mmCIF file of C-alpha atoms in Angstrom:
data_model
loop_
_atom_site.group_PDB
_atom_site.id
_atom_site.type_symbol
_atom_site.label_atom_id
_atom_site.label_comp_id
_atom_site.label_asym_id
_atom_site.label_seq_id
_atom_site.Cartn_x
_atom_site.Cartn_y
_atom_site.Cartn_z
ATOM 1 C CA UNK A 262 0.000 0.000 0.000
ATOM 2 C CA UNK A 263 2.685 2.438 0.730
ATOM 3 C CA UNK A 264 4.573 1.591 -2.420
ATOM 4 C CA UNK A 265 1.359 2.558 -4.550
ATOM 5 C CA UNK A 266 1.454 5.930 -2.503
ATOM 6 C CA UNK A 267 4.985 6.419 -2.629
ATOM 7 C CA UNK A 268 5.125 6.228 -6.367
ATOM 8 C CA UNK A 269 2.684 9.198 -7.413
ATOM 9 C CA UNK A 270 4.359 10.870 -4.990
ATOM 10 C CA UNK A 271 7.717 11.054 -6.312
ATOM 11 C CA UNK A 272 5.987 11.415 -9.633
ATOM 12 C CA UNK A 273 4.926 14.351 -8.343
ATOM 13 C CA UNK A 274 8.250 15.657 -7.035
ATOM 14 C CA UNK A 275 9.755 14.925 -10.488
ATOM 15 C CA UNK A 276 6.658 16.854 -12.444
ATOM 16 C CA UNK A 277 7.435 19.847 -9.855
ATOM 17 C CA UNK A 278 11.400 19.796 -10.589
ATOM 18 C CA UNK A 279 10.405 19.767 -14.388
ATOM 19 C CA UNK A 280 7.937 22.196 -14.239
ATOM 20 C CA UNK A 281 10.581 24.580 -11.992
ATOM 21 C CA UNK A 282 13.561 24.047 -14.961
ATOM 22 C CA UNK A 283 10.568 25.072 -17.185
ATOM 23 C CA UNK A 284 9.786 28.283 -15.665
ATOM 24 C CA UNK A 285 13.351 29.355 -15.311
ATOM 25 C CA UNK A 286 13.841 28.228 -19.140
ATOM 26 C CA UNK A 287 11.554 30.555 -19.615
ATOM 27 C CA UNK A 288 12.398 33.091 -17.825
ATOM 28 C CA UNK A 289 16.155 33.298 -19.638
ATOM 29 C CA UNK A 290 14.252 33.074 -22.977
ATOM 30 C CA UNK A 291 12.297 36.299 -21.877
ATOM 31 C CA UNK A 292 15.712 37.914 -20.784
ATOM 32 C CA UNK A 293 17.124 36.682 -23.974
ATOM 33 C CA UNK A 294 14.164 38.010 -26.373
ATOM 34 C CA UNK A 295 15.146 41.676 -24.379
ATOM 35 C CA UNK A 296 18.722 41.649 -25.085
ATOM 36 C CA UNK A 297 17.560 41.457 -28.507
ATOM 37 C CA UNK A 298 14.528 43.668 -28.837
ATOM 38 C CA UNK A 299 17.183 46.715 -27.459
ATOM 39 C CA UNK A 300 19.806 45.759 -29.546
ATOM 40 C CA UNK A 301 17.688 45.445 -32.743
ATOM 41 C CA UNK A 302 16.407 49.205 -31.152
ATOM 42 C CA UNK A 303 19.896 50.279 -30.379
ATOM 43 C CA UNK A 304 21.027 49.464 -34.310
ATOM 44 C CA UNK A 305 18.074 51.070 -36.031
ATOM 45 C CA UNK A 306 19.186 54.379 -34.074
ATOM 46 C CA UNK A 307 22.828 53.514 -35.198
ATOM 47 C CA UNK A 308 22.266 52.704 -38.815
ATOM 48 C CA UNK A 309 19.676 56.186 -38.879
ATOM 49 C CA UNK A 310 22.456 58.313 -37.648
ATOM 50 C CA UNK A 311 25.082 56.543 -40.133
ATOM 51 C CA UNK A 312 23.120 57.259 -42.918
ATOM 52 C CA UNK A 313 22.031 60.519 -41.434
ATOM 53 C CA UNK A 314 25.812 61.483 -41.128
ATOM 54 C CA UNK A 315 26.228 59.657 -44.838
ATOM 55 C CA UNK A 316 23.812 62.017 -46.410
ATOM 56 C CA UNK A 317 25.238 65.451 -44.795
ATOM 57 C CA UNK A 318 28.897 63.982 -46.450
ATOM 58 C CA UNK A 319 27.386 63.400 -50.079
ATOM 59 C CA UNK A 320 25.741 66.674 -49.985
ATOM 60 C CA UNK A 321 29.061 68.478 -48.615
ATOM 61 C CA UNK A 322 30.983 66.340 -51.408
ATOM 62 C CA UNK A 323 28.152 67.526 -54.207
ATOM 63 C CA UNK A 324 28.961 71.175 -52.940
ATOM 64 C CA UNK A 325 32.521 70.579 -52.833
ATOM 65 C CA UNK A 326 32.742 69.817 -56.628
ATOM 66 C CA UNK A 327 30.448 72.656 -57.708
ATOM 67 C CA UNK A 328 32.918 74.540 -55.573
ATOM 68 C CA UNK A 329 35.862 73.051 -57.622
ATOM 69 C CA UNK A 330 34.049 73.351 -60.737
ATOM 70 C CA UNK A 331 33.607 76.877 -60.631
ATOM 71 C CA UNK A 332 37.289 77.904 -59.576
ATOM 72 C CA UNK A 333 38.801 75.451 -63.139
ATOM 73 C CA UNK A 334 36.306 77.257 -64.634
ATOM 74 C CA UNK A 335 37.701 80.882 -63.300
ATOM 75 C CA UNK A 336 41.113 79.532 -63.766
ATOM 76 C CA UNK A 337 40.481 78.393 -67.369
ATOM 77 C CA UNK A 338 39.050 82.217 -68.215
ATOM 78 C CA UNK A 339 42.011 83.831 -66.458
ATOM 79 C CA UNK A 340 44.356 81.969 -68.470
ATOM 80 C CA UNK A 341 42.727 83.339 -71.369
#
């Protein structure tokens, strides 16, 4: 008789163990997922600056040649 209680018992001490590795599984996987979530966050602000910063340089570089442009062009005429 107390081997037919004994046995659901421990079943139920190895359910509880299982179900404890579970939750803390779980709980890692939720830390994990936020790690990622605010460094997927943390590289969208990155890559907008980059190409923020990438867009002021090809409109400096577009003025810079216009710049360049005009003073061959002065250069050619004074040579004239």
């Amino acid at each position: 008789m107390e081997k037919k209680l004994a046995d659901p018992v421990k079943e139920m001490e190895v359910l509880e163990e299982k179900l404890a590795d579970l939750e803390l599984t779980q709980e890692q996987s939720n830390i994990l997922s936020n790690i990622v979530h605010s460094n997927n966050v943390r590289l969208k602000h990155d890559v907008a600056f980059l190409k923020a910063v990438s867009d002021n340089t090809q409109k400096e570089l577009h003025w810079t040649r216009g710049v360049f442009a005009g003073e061959r062009g002065r250069t050619f005429q004074l040579h004239i």
